mmCIF file of C-alpha atoms and ligand atoms in Angstrom:
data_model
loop_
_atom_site.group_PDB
_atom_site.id
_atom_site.type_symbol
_atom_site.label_atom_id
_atom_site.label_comp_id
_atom_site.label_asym_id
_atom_site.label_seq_id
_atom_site.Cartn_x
_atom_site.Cartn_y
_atom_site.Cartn_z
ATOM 1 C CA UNK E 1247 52.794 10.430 -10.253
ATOM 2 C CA UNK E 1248 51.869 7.657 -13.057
ATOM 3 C CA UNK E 1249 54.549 4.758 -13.073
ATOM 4 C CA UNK E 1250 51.994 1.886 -12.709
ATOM 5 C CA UNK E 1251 50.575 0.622 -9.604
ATOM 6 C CA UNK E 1252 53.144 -2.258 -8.823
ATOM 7 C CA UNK E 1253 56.098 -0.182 -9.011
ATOM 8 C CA UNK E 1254 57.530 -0.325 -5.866
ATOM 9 C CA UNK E 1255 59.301 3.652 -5.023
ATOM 10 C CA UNK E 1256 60.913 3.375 -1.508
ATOM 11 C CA UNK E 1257 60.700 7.424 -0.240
ATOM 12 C CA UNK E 1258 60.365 8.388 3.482
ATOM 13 C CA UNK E 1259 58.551 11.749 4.665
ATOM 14 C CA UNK E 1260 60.232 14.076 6.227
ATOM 15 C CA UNK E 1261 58.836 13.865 9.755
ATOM 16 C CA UNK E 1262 59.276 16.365 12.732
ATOM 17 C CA UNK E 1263 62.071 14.630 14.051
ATOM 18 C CA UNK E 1264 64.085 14.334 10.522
ATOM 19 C CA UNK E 1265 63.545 18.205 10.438
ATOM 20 C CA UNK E 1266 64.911 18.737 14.012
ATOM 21 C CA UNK E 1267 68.264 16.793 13.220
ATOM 22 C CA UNK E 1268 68.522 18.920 9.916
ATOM 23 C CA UNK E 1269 68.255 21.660 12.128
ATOM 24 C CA UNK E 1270 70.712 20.540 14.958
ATOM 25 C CA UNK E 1271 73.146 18.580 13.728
ATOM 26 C CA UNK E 1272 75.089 17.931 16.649
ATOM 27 C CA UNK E 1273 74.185 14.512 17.300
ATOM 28 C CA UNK E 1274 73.748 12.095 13.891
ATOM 29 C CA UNK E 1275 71.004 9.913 13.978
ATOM 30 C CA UNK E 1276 72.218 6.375 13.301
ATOM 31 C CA UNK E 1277 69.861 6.061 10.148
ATOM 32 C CA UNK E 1278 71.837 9.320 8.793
ATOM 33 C CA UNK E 1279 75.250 7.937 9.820
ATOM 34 C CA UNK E 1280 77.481 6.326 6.610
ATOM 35 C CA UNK E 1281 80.541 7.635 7.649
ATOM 36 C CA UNK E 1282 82.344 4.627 5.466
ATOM 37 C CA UNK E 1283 80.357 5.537 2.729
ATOM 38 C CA UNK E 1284 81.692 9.130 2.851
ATOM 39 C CA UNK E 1285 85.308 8.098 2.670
ATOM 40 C CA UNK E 1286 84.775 5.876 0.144
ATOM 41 C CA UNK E 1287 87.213 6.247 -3.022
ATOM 42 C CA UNK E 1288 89.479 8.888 -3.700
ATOM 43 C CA UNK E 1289 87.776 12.708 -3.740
ATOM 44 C CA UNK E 1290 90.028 14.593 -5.500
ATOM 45 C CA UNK E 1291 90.134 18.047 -3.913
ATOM 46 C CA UNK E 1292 93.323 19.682 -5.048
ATOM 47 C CA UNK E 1293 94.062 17.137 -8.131
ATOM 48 C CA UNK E 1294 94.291 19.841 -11.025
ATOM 49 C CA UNK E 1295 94.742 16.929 -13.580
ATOM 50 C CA UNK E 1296 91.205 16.589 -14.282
ATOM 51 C CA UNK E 1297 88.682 19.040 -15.805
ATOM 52 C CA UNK E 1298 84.830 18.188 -15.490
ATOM 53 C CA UNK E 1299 83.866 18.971 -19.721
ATOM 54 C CA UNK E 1300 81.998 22.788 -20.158
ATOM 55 C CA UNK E 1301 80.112 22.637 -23.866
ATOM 56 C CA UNK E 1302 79.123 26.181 -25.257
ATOM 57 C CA UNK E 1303 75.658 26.420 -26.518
ATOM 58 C CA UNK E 1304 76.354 29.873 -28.436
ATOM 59 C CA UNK E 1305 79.564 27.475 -30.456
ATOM 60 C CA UNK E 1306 77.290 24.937 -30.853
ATOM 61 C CA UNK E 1307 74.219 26.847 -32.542
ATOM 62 C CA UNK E 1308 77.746 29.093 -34.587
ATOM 63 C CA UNK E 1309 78.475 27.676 -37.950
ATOM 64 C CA UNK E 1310 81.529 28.505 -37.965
ATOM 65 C CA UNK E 1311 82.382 26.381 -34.187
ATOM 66 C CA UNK E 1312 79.634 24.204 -33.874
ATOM 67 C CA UNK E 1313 81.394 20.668 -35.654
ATOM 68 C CA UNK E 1314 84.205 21.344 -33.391
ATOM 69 C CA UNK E 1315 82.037 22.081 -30.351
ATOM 70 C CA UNK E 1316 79.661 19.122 -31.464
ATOM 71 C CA UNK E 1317 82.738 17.128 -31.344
ATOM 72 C CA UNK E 1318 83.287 18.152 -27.423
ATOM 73 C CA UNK E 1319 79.631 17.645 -27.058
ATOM 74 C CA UNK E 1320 80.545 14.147 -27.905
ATOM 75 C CA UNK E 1321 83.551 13.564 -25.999
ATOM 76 C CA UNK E 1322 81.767 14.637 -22.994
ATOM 77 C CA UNK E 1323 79.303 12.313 -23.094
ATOM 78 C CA UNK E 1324 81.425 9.262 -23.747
ATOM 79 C CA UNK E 1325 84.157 9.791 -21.306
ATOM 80 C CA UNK E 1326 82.112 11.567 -18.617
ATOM 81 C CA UNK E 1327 78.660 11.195 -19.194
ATOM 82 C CA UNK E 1328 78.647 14.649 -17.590
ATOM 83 C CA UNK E 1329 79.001 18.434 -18.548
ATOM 84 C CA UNK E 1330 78.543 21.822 -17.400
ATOM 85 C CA UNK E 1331 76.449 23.612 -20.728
ATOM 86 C CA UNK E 1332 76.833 27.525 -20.978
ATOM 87 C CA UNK E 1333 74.984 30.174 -22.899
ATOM 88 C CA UNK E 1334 72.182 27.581 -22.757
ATOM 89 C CA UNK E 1335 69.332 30.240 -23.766
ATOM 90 C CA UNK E 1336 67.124 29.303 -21.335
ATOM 91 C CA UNK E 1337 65.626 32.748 -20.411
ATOM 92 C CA UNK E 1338 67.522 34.464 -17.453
ATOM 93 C CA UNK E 1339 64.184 36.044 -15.991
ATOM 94 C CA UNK E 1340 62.499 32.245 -15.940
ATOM 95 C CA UNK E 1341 65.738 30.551 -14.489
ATOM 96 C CA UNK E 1342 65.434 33.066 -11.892
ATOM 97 C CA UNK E 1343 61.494 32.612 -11.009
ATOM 98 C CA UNK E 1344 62.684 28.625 -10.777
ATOM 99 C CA UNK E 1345 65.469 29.617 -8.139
ATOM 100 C CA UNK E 1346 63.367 31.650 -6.323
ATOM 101 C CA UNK E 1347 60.194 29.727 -5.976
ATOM 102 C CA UNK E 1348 61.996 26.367 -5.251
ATOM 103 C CA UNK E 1349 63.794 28.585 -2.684
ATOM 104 C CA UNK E 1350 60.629 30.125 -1.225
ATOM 105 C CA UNK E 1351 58.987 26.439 -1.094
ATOM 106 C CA UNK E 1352 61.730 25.153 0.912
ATOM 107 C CA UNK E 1353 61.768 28.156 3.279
ATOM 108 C CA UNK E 1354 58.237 27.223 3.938
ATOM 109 C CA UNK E 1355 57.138 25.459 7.362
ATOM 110 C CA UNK E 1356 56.860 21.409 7.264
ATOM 111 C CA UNK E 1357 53.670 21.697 7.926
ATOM 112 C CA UNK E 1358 52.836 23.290 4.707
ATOM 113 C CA UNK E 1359 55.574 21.336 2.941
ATOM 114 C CA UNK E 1360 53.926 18.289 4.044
ATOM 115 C CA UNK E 1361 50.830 18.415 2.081
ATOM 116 C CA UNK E 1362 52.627 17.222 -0.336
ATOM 117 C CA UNK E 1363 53.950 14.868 1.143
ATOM 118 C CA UNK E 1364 55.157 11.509 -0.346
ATOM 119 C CA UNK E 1365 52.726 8.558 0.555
ATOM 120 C CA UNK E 1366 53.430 4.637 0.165
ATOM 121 C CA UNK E 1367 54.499 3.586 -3.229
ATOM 122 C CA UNK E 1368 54.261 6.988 -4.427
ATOM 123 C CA UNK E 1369 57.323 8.716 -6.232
ATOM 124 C CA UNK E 1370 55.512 12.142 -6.121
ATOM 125 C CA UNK E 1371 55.747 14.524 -3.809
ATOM 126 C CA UNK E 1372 57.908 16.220 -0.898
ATOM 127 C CA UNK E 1373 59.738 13.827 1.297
ATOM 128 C CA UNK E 1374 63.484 11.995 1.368
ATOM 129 C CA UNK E 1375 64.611 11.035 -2.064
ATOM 130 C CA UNK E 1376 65.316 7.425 -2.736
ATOM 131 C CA UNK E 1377 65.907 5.243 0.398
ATOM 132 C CA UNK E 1378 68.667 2.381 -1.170
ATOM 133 C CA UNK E 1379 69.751 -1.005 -0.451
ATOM 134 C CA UNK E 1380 71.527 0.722 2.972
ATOM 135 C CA UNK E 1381 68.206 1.692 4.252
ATOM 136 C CA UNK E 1382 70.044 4.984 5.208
ATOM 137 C CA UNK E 1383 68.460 8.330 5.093
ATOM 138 C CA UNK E 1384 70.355 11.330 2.661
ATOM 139 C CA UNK E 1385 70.586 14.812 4.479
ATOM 140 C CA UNK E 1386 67.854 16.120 1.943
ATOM 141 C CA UNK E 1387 64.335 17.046 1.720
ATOM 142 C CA UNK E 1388 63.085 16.584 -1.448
ATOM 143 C CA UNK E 1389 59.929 17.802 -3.999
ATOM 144 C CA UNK E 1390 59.591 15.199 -7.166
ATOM 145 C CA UNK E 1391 56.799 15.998 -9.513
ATOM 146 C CA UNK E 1392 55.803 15.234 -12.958
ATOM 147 C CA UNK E 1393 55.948 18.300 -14.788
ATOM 148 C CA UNK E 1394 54.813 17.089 -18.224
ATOM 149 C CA UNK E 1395 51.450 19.031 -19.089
ATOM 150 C CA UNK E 1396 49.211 16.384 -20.364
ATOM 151 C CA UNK E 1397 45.569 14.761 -19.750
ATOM 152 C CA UNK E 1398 47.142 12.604 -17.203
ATOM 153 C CA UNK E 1399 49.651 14.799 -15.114
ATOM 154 C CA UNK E 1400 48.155 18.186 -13.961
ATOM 155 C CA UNK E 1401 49.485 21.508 -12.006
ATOM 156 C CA UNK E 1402 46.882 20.692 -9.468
ATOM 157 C CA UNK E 1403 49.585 18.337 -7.522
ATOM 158 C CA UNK E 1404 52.137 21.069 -7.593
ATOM 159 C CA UNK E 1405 52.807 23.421 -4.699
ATOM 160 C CA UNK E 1406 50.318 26.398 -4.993
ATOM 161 C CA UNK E 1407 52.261 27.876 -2.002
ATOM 162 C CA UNK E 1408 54.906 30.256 -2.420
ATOM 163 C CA UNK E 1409 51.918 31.160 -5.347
ATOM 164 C CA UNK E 1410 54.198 31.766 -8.017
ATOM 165 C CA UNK E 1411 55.643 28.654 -8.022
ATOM 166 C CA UNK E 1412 52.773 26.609 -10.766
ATOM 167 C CA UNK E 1413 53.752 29.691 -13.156
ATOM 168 C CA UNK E 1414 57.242 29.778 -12.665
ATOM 169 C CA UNK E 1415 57.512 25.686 -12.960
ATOM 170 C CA UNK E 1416 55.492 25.921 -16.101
ATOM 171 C CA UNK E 1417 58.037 28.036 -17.680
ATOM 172 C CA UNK E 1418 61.407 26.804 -16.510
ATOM 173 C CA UNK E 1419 59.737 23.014 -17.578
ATOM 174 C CA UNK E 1420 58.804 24.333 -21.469
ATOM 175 C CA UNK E 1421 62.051 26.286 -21.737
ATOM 176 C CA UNK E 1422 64.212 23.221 -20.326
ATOM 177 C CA UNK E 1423 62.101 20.889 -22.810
ATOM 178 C CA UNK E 1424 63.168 22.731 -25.778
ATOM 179 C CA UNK E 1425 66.638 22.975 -24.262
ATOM 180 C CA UNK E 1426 66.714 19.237 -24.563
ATOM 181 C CA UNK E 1427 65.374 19.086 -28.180
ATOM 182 C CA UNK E 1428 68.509 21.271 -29.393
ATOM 183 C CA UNK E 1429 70.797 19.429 -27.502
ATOM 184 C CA UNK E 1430 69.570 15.822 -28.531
ATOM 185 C CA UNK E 1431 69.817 17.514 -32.414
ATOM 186 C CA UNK E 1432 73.555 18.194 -31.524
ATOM 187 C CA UNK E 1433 74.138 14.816 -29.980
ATOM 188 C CA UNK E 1434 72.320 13.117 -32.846
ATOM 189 C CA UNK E 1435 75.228 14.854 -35.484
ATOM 190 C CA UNK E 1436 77.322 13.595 -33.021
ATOM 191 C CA UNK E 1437 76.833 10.357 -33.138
ATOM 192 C CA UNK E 1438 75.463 9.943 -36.566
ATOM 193 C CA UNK E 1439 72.275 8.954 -36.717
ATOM 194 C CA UNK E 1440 69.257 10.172 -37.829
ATOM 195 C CA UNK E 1441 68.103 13.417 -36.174
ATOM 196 C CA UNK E 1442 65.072 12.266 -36.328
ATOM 197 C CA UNK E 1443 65.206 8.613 -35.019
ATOM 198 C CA UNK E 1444 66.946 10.333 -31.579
ATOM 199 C CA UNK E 1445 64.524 13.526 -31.401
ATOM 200 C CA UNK E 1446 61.586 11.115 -31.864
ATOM 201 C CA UNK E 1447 62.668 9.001 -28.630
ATOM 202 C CA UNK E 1448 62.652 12.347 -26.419
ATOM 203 C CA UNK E 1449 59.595 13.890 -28.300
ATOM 204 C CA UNK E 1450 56.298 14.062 -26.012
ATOM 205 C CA UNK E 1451 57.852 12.056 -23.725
ATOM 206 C CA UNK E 1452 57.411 12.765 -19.847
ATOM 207 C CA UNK E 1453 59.478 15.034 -18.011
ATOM 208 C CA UNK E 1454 59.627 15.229 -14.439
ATOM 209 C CA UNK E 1455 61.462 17.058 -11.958
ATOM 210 C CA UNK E 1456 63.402 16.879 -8.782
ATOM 211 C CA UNK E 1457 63.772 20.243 -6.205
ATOM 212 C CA UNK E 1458 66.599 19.144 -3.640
ATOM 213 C CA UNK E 1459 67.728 21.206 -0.417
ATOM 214 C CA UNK E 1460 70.896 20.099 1.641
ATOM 215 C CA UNK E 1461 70.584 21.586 4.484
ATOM 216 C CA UNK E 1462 74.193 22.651 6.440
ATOM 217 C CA UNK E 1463 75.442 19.448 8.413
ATOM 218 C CA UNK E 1464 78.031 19.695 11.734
ATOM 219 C CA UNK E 1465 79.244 16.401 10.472
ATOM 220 C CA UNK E 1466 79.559 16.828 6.570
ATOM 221 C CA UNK E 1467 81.755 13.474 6.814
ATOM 222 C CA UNK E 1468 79.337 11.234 8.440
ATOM 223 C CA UNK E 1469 76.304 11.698 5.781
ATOM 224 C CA UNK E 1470 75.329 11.964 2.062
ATOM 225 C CA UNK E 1471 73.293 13.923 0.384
ATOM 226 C CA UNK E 1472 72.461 12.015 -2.476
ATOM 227 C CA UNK E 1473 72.992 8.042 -2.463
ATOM 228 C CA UNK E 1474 75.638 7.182 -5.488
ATOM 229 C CA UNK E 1475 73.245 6.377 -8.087
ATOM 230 C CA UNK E 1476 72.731 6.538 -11.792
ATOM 231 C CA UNK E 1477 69.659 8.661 -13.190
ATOM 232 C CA UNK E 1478 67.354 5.896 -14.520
ATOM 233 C CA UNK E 1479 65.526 8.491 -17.701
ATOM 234 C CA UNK E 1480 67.337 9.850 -20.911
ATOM 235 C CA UNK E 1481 68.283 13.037 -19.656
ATOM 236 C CA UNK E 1482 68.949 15.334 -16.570
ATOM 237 C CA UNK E 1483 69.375 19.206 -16.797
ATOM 238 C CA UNK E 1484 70.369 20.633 -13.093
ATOM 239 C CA UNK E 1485 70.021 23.711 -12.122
ATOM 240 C CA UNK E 1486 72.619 25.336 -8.918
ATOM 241 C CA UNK E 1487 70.046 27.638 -7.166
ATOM 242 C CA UNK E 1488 72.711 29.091 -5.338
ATOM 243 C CA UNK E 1489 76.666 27.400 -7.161
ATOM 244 C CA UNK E 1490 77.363 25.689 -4.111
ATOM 245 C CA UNK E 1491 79.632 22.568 -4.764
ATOM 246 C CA UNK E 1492 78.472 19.430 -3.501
ATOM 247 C CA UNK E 1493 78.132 17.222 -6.932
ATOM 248 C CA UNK E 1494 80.235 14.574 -7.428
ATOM 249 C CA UNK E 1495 80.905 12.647 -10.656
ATOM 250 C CA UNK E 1496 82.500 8.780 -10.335
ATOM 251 C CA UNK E 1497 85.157 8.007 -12.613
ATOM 252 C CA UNK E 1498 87.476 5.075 -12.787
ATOM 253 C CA UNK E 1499 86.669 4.366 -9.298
ATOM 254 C CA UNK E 1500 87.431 8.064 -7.765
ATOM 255 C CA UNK E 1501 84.788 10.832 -7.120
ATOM 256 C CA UNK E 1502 85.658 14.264 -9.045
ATOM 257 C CA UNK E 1503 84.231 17.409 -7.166
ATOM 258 C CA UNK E 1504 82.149 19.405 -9.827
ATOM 259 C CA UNK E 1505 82.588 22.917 -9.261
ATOM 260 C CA UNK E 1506 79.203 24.898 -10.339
ATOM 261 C CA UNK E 1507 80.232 27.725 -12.969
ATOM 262 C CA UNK E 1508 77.502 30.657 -12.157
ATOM 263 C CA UNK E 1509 74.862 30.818 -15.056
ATOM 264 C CA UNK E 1510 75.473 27.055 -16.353
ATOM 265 C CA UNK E 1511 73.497 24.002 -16.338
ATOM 266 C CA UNK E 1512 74.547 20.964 -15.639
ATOM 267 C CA UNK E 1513 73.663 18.277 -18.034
ATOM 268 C CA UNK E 1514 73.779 14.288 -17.672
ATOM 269 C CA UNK E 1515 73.150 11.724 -19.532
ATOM 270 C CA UNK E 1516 70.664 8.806 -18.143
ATOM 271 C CA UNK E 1517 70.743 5.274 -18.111
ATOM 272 C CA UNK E 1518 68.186 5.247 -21.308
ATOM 273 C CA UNK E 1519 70.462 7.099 -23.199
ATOM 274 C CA UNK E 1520 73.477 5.364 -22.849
ATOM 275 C CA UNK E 1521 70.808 2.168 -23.799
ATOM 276 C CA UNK E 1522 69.481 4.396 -27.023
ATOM 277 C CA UNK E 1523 73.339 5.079 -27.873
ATOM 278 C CA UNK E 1524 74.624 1.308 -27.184
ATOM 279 C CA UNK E 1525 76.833 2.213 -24.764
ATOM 280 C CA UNK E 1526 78.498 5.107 -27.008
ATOM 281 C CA UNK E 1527 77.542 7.648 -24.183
ATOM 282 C CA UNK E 1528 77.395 6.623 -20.670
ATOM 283 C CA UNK E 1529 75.507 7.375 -17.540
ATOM 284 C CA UNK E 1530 77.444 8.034 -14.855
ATOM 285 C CA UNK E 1531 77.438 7.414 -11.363
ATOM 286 C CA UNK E 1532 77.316 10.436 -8.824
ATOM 287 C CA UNK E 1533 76.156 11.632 -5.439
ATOM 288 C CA UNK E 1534 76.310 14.793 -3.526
ATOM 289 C CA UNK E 1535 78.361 15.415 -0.131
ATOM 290 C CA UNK E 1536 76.961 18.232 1.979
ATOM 291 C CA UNK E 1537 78.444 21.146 3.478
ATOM 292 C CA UNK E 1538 78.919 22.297 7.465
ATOM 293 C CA UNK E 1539 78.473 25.908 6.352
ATOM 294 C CA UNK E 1540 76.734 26.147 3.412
ATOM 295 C CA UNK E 1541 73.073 24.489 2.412
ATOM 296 C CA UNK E 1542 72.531 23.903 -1.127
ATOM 297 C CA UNK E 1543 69.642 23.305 -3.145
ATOM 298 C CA UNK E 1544 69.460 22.430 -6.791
ATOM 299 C CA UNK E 1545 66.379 21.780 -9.311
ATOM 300 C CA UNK E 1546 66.752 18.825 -11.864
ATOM 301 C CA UNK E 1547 64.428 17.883 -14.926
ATOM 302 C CA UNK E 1548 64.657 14.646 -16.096
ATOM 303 C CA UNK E 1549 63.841 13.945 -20.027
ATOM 304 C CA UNK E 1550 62.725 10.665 -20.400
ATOM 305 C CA UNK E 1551 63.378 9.006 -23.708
ATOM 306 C CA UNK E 1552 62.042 5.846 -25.476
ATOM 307 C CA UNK E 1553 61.708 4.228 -29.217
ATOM 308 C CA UNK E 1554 57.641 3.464 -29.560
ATOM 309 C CA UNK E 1555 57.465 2.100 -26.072
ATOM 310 C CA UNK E 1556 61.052 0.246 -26.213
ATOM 311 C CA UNK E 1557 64.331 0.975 -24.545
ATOM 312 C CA UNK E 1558 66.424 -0.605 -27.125
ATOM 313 C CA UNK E 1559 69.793 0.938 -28.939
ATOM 314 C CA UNK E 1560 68.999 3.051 -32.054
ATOM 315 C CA UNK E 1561 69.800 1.838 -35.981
ATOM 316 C CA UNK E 1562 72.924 2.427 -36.914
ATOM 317 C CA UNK E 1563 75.105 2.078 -34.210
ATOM 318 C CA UNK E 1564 76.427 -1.018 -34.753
ATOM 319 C CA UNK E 1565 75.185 -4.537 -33.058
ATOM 320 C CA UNK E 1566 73.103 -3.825 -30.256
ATOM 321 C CA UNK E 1567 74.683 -4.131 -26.985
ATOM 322 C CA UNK E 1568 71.384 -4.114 -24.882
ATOM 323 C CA UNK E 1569 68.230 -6.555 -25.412
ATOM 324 C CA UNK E 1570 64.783 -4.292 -26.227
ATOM 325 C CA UNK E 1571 62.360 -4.257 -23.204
ATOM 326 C CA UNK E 1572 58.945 -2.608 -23.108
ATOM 327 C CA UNK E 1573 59.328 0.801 -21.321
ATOM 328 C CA UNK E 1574 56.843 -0.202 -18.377
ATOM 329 C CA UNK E 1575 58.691 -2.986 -17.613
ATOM 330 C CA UNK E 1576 62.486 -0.858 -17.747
ATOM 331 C CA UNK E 1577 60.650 1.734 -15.350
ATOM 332 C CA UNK E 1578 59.900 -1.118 -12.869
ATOM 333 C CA UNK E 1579 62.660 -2.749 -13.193
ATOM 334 C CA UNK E 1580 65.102 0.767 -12.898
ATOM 335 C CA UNK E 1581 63.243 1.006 -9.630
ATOM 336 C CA UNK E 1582 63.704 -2.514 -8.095
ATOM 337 C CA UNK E 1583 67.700 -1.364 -8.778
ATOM 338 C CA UNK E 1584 67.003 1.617 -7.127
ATOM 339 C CA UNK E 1585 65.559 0.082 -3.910
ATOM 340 C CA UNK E 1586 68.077 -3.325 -3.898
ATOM 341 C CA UNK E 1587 71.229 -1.241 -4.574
ATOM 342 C CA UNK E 1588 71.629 -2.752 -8.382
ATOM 343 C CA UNK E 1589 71.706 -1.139 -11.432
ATOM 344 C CA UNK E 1590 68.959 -2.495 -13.851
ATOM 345 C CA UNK E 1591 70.662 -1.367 -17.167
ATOM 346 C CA UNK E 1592 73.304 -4.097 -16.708
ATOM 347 C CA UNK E 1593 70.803 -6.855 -16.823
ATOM 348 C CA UNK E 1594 69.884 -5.906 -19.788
ATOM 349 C CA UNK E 1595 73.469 -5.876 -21.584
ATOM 350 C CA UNK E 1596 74.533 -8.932 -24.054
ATOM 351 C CA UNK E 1597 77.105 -10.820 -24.603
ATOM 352 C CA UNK E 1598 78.572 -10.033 -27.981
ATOM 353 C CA UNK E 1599 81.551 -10.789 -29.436
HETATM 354 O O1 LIG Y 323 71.330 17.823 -6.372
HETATM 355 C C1 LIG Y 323 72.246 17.333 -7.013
HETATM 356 O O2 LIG Y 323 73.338 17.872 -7.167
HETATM 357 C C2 LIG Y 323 72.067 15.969 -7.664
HETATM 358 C C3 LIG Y 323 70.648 15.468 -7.688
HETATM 359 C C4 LIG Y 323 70.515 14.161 -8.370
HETATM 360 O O3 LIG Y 323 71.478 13.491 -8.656
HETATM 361 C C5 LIG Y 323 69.187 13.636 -8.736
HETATM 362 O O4 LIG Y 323 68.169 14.231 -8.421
HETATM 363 O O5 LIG Y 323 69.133 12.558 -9.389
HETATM 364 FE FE1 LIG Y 324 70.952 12.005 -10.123
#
């Protein structure tokens, strides 16, 4: 996948022995074993105070609801940097094809997942996500691709086994782009700039996408299935392939539970958003807990978002908050975060008064 050839992406294949453990979980390998980490901050189970925010696409696109649902929109975004979107639109038949096919890939034998595997430096392909700072393993195997059709990117480095998957990627990816273009209109009334200046950042830019599967785990409280992290792009649209929980949002310090409602995305806003907003929406942390029952698998597309090659805050939302830097150099540095535990975006806040 192209992010530059000094960008260093630390992923790990997913070897015979990784897929034995997943398979027997009785005894945890050590580099699974984060038990700490698990127990870390409050997860509030049975806490009915809190409500992750749902956002309507039919009220939106109504005249006669959307400034009031616009106005949720909003809220959602600055308090939670998180939301579950229903009646999104995108076609039931092609959100189906995606379930099925990222389903059928993970089904397949390693063997045959593995030739796509991820090599060194490479962000592409099928392998553990992101190893962090903790040099720990998640309980995941994971397919990352760039799914942006253009000269450089190509279907050629996406599965072609189960065979429907390059056709039913291909249409989930344009349907999910378009998605994003509505939504970014909404958030741009939101927020009140130009529609233009915040469709232009996510126009033509790449899009990329990441299939997870969390296998069931004996010991659900001694690993993670996704590191707490913040998603580095402008935008991430997930997709439940089969609404089980998992998901969890930080806020003030505690972990909220999302709980998948059947036929909704969930949408999050990125690090280069909250930069492109100065702040006004935020990226939130989250990670995912697995389950000693159930696996889970999920499908996200990251929008990525930038101002002619800048990350910097858009006009019009008051003094920026975040010094401009050159997009190659925010992609390099998002990933030197990623592998030393930091979060890049904070080196790049100012002081103002
Ligand atoms: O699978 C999930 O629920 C979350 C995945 C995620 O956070 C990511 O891919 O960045
Ligand atoms: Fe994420």
């Amino acid at each position: 996948m192209e992010i530059g050839d000094d960008v260093v992406v630390t992923r790990a294949g997913i070897t015979d022995a990784a897929e034995a453990t997943f398979a027997d979980s009785t005894e945890i390998p050590d580099r699974y074993a984060r038990p700490d980490e698990v127990g870390d901050g409050v997860v509030v189970g049975d806490d009915e105070s809190y409500e992750l925010p749902l956002v309507d696409m039919a009220r939106l696109l109504a005249s006669e609801s959307s400034e009031a649902e616009t106005a949720k929109l909003g809220s959602a975004c600055r308090d939670w940097g998180f939301f579950q979107l229903t009646n999104h639109g995108v076609d039931e038949s092609v959100v189906q094809g995606m379930k099925d096919n990222a389903m059928q890939f993970f089904r397949l034998a390693l063997e045959k997942k593995n030739a796509l595997a991820v090599h060194a430096g490479s962000l592409g392909g099928f392998g553990h996500h992101f190893t962090g700072a903790s040099r720990k393993l998640d309980w995941a195997e994971s397919l990352i691709l760039a799914t942006q059709q253009n000269e450089k990117t190509s279907m050629d480095f996406w599965p072609a086994d189960p065979p429907t998957f390059r056709d039913a990627l291909g249409k989930y990816s344009r349907e999910v782009s378009s998605l994003t273009r509505r939504l970014v209109g909404f958030m741009a009334s939101d927020l009140g700039v130009e529609p233009e200046e915040l469709d232009g950042a996510f126009r033509g830019k790449t899009q990329s996408v990441a299939m997870h599967h969390y296998p069931p785990c004996r010991h659900p409280d001694k690993v993670i299935g996704i590191t707490p992290h913040h998603d580095g792009l402008g935008l991430a649209l997930l997709l439940h392939v089969d609404d089980s929980p998992g998901l969890q949002v930080r806020r003030g310090g505690r972990w909220f539970p999302l709980d998948p409602l059947p036929g909704a995305l969930v949408v999050n806003v990125g690090d280069i958003l909250q930069v492109l907003t100065n702040g006004k929406y935020r990226s939130a942390e989250h990670r995912v807990l697995v389950d000693a029952e159930r696996g889970r698998a999920t499908v996200v597309m990251f929008q990525d978002a930038s101002v002619a090659g800048t990350v910097k805050p858009l006009p019009g939302l008051g003094e920026a908050r975040y010094r401009a830097i050159e997009y190659g150099e925010y992609v390099k540095g998002n990933f030197r975060g990623l592998a030393e535990g930091t979060r890049f975006v904070d080196s790049l806040e100012m002081d103002i008064a």
